[in-house]
mmCIF file of C-alpha atoms in Angstrom:
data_model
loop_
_atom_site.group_PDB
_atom_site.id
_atom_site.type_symbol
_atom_site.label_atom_id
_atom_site.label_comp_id
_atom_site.label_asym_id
_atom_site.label_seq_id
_atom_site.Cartn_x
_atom_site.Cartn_y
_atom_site.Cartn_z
ATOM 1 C CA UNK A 25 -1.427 13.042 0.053
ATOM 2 C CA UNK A 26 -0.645 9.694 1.826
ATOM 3 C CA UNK A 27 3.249 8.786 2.146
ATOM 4 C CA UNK A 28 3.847 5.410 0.697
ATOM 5 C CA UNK A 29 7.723 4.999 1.735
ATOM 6 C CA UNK A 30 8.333 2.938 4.496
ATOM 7 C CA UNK A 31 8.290 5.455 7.336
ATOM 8 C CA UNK A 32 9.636 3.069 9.784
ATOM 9 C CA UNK A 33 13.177 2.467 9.811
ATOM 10 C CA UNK A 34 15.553 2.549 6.353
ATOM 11 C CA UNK A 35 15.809 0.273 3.388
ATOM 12 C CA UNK A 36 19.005 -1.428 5.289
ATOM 13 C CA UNK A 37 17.154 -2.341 8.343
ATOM 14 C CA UNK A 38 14.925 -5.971 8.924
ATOM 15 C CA UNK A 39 13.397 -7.119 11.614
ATOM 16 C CA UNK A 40 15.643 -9.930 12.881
ATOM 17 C CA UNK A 41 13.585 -13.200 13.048
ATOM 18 C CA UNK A 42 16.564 -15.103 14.776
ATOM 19 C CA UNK A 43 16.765 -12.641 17.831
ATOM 20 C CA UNK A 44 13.124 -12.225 18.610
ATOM 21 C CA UNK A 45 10.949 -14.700 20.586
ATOM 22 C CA UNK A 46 7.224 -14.698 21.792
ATOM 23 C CA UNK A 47 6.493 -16.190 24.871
ATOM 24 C CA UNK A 48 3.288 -18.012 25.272
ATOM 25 C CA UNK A 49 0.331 -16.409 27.514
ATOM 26 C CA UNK A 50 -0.362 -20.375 28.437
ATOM 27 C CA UNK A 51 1.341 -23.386 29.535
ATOM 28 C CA UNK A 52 0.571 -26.693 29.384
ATOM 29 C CA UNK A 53 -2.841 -27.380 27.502
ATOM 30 C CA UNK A 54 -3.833 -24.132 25.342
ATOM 31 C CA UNK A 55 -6.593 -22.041 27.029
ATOM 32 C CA UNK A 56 -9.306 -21.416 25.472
ATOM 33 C CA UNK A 57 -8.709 -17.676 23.800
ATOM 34 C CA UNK A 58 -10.927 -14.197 23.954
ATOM 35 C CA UNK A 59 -13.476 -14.600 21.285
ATOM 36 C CA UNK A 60 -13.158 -11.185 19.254
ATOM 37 C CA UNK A 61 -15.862 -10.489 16.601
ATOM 38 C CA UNK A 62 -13.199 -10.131 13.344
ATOM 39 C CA UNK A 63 -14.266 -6.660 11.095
ATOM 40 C CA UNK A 64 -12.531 -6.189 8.290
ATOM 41 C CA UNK A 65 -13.262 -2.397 7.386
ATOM 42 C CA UNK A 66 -17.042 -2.331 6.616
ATOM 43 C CA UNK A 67 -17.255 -6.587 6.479
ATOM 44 C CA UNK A 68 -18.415 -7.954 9.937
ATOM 45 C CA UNK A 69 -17.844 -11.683 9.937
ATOM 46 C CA UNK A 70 -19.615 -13.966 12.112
ATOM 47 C CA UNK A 71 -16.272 -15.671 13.172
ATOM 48 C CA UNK A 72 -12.650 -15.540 13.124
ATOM 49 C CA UNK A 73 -11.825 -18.131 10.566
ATOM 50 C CA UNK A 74 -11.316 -17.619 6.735
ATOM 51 C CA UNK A 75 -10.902 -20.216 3.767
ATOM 52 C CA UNK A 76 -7.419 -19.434 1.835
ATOM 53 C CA UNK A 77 -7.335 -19.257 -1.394
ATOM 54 C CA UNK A 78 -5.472 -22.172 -2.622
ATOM 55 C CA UNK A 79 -5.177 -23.057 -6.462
ATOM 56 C CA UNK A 80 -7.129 -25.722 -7.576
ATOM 57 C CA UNK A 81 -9.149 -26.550 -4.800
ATOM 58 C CA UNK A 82 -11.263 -23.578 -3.264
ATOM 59 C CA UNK A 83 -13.869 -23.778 -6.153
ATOM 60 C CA UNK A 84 -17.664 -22.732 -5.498
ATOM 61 C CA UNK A 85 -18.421 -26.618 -4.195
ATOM 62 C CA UNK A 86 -15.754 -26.850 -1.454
ATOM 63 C CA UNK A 87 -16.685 -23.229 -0.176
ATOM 64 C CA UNK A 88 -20.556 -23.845 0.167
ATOM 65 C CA UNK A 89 -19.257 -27.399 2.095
ATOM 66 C CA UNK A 90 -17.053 -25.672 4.397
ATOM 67 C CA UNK A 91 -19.854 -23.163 5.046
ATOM 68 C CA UNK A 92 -22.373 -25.586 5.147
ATOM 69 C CA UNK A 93 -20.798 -27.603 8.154
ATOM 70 C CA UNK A 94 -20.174 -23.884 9.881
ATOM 71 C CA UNK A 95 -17.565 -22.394 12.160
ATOM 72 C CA UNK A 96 -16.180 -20.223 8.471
ATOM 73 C CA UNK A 97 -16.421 -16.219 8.284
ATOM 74 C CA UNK A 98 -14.881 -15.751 4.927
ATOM 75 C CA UNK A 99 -14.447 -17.896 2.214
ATOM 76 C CA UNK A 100 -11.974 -17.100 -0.992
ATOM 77 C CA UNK A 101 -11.896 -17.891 -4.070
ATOM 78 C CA UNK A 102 -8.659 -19.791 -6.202
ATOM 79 C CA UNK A 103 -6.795 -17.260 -6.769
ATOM 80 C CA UNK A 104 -8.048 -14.932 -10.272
ATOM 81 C CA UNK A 105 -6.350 -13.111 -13.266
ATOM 82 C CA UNK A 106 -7.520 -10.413 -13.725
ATOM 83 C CA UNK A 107 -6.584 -10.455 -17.074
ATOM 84 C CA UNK A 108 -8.744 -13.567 -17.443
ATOM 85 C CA UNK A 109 -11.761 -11.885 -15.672
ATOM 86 C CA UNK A 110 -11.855 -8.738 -17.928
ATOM 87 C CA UNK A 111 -11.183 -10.967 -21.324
ATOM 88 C CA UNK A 112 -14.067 -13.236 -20.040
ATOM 89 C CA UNK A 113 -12.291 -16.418 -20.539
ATOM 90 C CA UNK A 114 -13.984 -19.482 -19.236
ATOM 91 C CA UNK A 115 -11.734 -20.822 -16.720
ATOM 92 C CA UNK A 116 -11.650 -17.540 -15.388
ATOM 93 C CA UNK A 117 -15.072 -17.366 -14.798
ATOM 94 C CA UNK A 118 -15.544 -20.813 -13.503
ATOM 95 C CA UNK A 119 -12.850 -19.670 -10.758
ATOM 96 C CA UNK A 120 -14.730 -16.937 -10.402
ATOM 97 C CA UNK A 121 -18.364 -18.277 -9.551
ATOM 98 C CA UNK A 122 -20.542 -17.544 -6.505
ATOM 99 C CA UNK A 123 -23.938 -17.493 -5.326
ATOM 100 C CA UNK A 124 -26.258 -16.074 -2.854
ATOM 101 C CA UNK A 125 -25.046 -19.084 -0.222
ATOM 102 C CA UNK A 126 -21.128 -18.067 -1.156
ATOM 103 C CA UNK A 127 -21.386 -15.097 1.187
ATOM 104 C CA UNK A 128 -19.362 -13.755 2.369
ATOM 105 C CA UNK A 129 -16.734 -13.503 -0.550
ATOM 106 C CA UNK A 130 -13.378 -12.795 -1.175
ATOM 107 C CA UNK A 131 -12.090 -12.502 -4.512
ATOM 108 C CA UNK A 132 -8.348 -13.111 -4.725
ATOM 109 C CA UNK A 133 -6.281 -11.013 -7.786
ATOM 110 C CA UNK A 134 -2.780 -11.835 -8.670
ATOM 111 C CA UNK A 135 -0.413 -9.729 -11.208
ATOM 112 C CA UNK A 136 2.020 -7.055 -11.136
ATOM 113 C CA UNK A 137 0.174 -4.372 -13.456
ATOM 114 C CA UNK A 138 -1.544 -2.117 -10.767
ATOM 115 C CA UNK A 139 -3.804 -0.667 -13.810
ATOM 116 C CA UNK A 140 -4.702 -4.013 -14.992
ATOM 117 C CA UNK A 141 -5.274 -4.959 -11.138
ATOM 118 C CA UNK A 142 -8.010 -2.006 -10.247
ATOM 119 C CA UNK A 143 -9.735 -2.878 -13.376
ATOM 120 C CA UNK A 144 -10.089 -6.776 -12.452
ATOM 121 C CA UNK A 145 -10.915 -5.739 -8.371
ATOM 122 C CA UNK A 146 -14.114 -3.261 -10.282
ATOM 123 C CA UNK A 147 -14.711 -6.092 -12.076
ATOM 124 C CA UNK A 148 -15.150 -8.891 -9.130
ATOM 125 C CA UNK A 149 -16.988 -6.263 -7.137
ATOM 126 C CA UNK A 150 -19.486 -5.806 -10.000
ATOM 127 C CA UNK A 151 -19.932 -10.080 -10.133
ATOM 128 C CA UNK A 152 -20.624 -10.151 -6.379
ATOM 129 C CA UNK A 153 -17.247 -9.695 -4.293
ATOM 130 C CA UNK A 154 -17.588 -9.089 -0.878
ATOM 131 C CA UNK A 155 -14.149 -8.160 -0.381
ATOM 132 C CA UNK A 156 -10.954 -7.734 -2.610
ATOM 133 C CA UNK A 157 -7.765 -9.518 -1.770
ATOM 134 C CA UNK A 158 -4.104 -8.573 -3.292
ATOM 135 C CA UNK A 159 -2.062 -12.144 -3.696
ATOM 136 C CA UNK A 160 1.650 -11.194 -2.530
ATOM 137 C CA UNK A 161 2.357 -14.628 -0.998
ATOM 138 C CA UNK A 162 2.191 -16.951 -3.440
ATOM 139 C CA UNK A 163 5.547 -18.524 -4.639
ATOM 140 C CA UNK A 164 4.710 -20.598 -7.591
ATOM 141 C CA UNK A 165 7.160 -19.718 -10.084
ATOM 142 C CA UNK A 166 4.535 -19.299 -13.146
ATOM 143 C CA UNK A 167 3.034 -16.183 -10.613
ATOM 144 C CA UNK A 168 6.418 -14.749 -9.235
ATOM 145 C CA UNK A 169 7.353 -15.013 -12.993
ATOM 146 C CA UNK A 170 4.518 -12.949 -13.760
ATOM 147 C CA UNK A 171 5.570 -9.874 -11.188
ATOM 148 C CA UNK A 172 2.712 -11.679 -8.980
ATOM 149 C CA UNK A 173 2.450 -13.253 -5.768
ATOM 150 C CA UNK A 174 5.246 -13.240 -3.631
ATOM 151 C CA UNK A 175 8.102 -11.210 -5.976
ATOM 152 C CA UNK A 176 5.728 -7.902 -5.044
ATOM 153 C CA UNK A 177 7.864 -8.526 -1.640
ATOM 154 C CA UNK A 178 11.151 -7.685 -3.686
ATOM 155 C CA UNK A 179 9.588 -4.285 -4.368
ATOM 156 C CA UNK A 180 7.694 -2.913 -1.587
ATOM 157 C CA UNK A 181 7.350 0.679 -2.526
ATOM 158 C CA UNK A 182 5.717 0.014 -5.501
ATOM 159 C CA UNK A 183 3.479 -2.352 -3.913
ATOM 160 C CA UNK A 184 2.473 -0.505 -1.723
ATOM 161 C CA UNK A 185 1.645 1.948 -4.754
ATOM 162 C CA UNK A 186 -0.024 -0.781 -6.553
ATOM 163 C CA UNK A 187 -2.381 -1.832 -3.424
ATOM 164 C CA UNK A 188 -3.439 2.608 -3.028
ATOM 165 C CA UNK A 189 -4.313 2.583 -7.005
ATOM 166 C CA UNK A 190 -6.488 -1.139 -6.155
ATOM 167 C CA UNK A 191 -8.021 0.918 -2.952
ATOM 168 C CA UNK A 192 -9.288 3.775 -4.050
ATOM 169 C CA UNK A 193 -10.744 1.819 -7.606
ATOM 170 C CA UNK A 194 -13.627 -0.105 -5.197
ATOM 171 C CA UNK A 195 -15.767 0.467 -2.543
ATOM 172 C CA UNK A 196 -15.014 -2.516 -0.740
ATOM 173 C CA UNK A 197 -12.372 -3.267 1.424
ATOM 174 C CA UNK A 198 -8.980 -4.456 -0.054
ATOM 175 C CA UNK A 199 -6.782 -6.653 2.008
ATOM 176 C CA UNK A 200 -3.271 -8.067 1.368
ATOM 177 C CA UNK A 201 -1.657 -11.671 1.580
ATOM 178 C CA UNK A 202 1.857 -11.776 1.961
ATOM 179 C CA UNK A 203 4.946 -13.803 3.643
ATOM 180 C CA UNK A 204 7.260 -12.580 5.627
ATOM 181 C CA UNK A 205 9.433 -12.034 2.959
ATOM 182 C CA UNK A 206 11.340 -13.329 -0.190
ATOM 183 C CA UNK A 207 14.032 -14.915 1.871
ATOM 184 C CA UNK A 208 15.798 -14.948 5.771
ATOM 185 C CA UNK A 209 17.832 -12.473 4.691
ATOM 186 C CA UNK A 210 15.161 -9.956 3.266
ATOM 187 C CA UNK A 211 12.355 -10.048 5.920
ATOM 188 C CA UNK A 212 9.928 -7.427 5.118
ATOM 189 C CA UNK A 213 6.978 -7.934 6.341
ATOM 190 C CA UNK A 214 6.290 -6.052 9.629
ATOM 191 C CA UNK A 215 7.118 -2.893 7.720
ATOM 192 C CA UNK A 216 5.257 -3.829 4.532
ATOM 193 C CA UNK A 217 1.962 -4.362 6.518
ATOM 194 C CA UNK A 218 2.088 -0.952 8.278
ATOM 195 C CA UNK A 219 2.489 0.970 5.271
ATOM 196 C CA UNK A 220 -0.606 -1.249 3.239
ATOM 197 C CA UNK A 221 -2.387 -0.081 6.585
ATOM 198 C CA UNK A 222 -1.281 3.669 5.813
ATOM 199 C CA UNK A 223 -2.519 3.299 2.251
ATOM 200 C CA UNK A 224 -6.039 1.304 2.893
ATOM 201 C CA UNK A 225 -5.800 -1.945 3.114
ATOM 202 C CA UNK A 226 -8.170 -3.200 5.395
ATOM 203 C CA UNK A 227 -6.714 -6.360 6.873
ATOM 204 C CA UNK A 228 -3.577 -8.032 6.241
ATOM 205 C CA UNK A 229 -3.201 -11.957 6.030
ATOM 206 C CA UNK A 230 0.403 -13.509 7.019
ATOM 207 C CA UNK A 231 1.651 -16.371 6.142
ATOM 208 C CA UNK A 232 4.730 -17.699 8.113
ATOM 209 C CA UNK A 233 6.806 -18.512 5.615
ATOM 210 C CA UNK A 234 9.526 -16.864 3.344
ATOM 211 C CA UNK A 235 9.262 -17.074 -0.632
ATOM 212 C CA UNK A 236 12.309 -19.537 -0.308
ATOM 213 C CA UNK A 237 11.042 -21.929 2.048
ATOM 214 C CA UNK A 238 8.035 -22.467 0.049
ATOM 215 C CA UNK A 239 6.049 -25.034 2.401
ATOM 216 C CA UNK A 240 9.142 -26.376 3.632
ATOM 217 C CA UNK A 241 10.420 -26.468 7.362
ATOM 218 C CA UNK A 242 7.982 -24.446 10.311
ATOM 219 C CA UNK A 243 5.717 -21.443 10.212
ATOM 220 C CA UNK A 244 7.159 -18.940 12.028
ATOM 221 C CA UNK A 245 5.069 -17.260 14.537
ATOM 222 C CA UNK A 246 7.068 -15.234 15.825
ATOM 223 C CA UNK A 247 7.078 -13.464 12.828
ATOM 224 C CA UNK A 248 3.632 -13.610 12.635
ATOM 225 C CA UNK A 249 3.315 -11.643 15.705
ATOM 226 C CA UNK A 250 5.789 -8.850 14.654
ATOM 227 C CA UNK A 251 3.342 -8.125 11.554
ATOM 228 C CA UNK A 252 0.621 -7.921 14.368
ATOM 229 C CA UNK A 253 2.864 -5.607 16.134
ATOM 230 C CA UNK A 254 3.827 -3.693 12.982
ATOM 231 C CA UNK A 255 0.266 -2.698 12.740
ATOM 232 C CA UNK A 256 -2.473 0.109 14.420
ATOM 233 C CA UNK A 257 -6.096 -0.450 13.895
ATOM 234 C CA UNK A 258 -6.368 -3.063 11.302
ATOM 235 C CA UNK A 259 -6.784 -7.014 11.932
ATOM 236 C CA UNK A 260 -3.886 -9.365 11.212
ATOM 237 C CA UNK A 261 -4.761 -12.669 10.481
ATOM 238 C CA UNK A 262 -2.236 -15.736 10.410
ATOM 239 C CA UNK A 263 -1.949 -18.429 7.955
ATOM 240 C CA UNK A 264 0.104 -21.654 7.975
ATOM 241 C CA UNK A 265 0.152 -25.028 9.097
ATOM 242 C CA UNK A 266 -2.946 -25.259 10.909
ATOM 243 C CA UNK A 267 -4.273 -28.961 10.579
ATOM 244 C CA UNK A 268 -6.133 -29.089 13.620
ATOM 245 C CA UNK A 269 -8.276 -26.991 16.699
ATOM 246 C CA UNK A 270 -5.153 -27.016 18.721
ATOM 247 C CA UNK A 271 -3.005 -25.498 16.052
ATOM 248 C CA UNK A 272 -5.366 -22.522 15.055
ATOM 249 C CA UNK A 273 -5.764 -22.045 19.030
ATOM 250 C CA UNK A 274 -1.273 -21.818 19.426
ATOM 251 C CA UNK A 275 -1.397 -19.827 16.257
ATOM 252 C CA UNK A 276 -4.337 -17.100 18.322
ATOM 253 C CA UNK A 277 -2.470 -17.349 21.925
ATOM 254 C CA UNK A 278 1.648 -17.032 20.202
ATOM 255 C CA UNK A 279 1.075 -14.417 17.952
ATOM 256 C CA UNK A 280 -1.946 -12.172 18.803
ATOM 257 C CA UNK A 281 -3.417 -12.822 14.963
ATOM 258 C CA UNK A 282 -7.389 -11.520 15.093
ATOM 259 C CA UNK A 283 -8.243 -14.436 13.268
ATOM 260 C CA UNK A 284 -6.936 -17.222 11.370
ATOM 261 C CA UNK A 285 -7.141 -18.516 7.575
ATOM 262 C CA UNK A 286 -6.824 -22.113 6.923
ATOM 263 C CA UNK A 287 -6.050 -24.000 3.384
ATOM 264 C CA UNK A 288 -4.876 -27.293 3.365
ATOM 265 C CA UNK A 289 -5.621 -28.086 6.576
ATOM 266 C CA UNK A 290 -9.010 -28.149 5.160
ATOM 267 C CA UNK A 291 -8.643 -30.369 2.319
ATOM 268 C CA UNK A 292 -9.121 -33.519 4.466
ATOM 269 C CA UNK A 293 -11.278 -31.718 7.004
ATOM 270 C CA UNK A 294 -13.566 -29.513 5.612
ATOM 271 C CA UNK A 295 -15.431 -29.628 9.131
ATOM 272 C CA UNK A 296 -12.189 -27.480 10.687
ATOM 273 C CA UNK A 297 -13.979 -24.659 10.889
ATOM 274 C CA UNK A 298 -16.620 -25.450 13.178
ATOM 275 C CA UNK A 299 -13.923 -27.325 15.256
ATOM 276 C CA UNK A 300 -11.740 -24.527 15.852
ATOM 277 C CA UNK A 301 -14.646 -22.214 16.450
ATOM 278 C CA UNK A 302 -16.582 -24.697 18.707
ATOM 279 C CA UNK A 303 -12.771 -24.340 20.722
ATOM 280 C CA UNK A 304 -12.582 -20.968 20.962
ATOM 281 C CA UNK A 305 -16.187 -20.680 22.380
#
């Protein structure tokens, strides 16, 4: 039987964001960094570089651009329901599309009901997902509202319940999405990540960000890099404010990250991909 408490530390204890820096391994102009081929469990990607899944935009017709003009490993979907999946409605579905050239996938579930959530992740695998990703970043209030997105953060024993039940239901591998945490003051990530790792999950995706900020004020990566401390033998892969070559090449160098998901910075530049790849190499 796997523990799913935190076994690191106690309920009263956060990593301290304020006190904690991470020096640089470069000065001046970023050099270039170590090319790593990114696995995520039994998924080999041909780079390091994922599409996020951002509402509204990452529908079937922007991820077969971005893969078209190269440089992307993993494209994911808008975020799903899975209530909407298993009822069949048609915006669901729509969000839901892929094809032979949309691979590989990753199908992103949001909710609170960890029943409700294997049953949607068995669905997506059976309509083509390559992997299965958990949504506990997002901090739109009609998803927090929900028990979705980023309010799993407030309750990270029972997520971490919910994301062993959405494990063992597929096949594939399950990764998470997360923040650091729902505010300064209730930082939970580093912790969070190492018990999804002792549970399953396959990869973890950080966002730099608390809940509260929202997309206000800087990413934080030094708190990136403690979730890439936090963990053993899975990838961590960092997420915010990368809007150019240079910034996904700081985000690699500062934190450690194994790769590095992009969302709007690819609105206006769908070509990013092969730009930040075409730097690393």
């Amino acid at each position: 039987m796997v523990d799913i408490s935190f076994q690191h530390g106690n309920g009263n204890r956060r990593p301290d964001l304020q006190a904690q820096t991470v020096t640089p391994r470069c000065h001046g102009n970023l050099a270039k960094p170590q090319v790593r081929p990114l696995r995520i469990g039994s998924v080999q990607l041909e780079s390091n570089l994922l599409l996020a899944p951002v509402a509204n935009y990452c529908d079937l017709a922007f991820r077969i651009t971005c893969r078209e003009l190269g440089g992307l490993g993993l494209a994911c979907t808008d975020l799903l329901s899975p209530q909407g999946l298993l009822r069949g409605t048609a915006r669901s579905l729509d969000l839901a599309a892929t094809n032979a050239a949309d691979k590989p996938i990753g199908m992103q579930l949001y909710g609170g009901n960890p029943d409700i959530l294997a049953e949607g992740a068995r669905w997506a695998v059976d309509h083509g997902a390559t992997i299965i990703d958990i949504n506990m970043g997002c901090p739109v209030d009609k998803v927090t509202k929900k028990d979705g997105g980023s309010k799993l953060l407030c309750d990270p024993c029972n997520t971490v319940r919910m994301a062993a039940r959405i494990v063992k239901a597929v096949e594939v591998p399950v990764t998470a999405k997360l923040r650091l945490g729902w505010s300064s003051d209730a930082i939970v990530a580093p912790e969070l990540a190492r018990d999804l790792e002792g549970v399953g999950i396959a990869a973890i995706t950080i966002h730099g960000r608390t809940t509260e900020q929202r997309f206000r004020g800087s990413v934080r990566l030094d708190g990136i890099a403690q979730v890439v401390g936090a963990v053993e033998n899975i990838p961590v892969i960092g997420n915010g404010d990368v809007r150019s070559p240079g910034d996904c090449v700081a985000m690699i160098e500062r934190t450690g990250c194994a790769g590095v998901m992009i969302g709007r910075g690819a609105f206006a530049r769908p070509w990013i991909f092969r730009d930040c790849w075409a730097l690393q190499t």
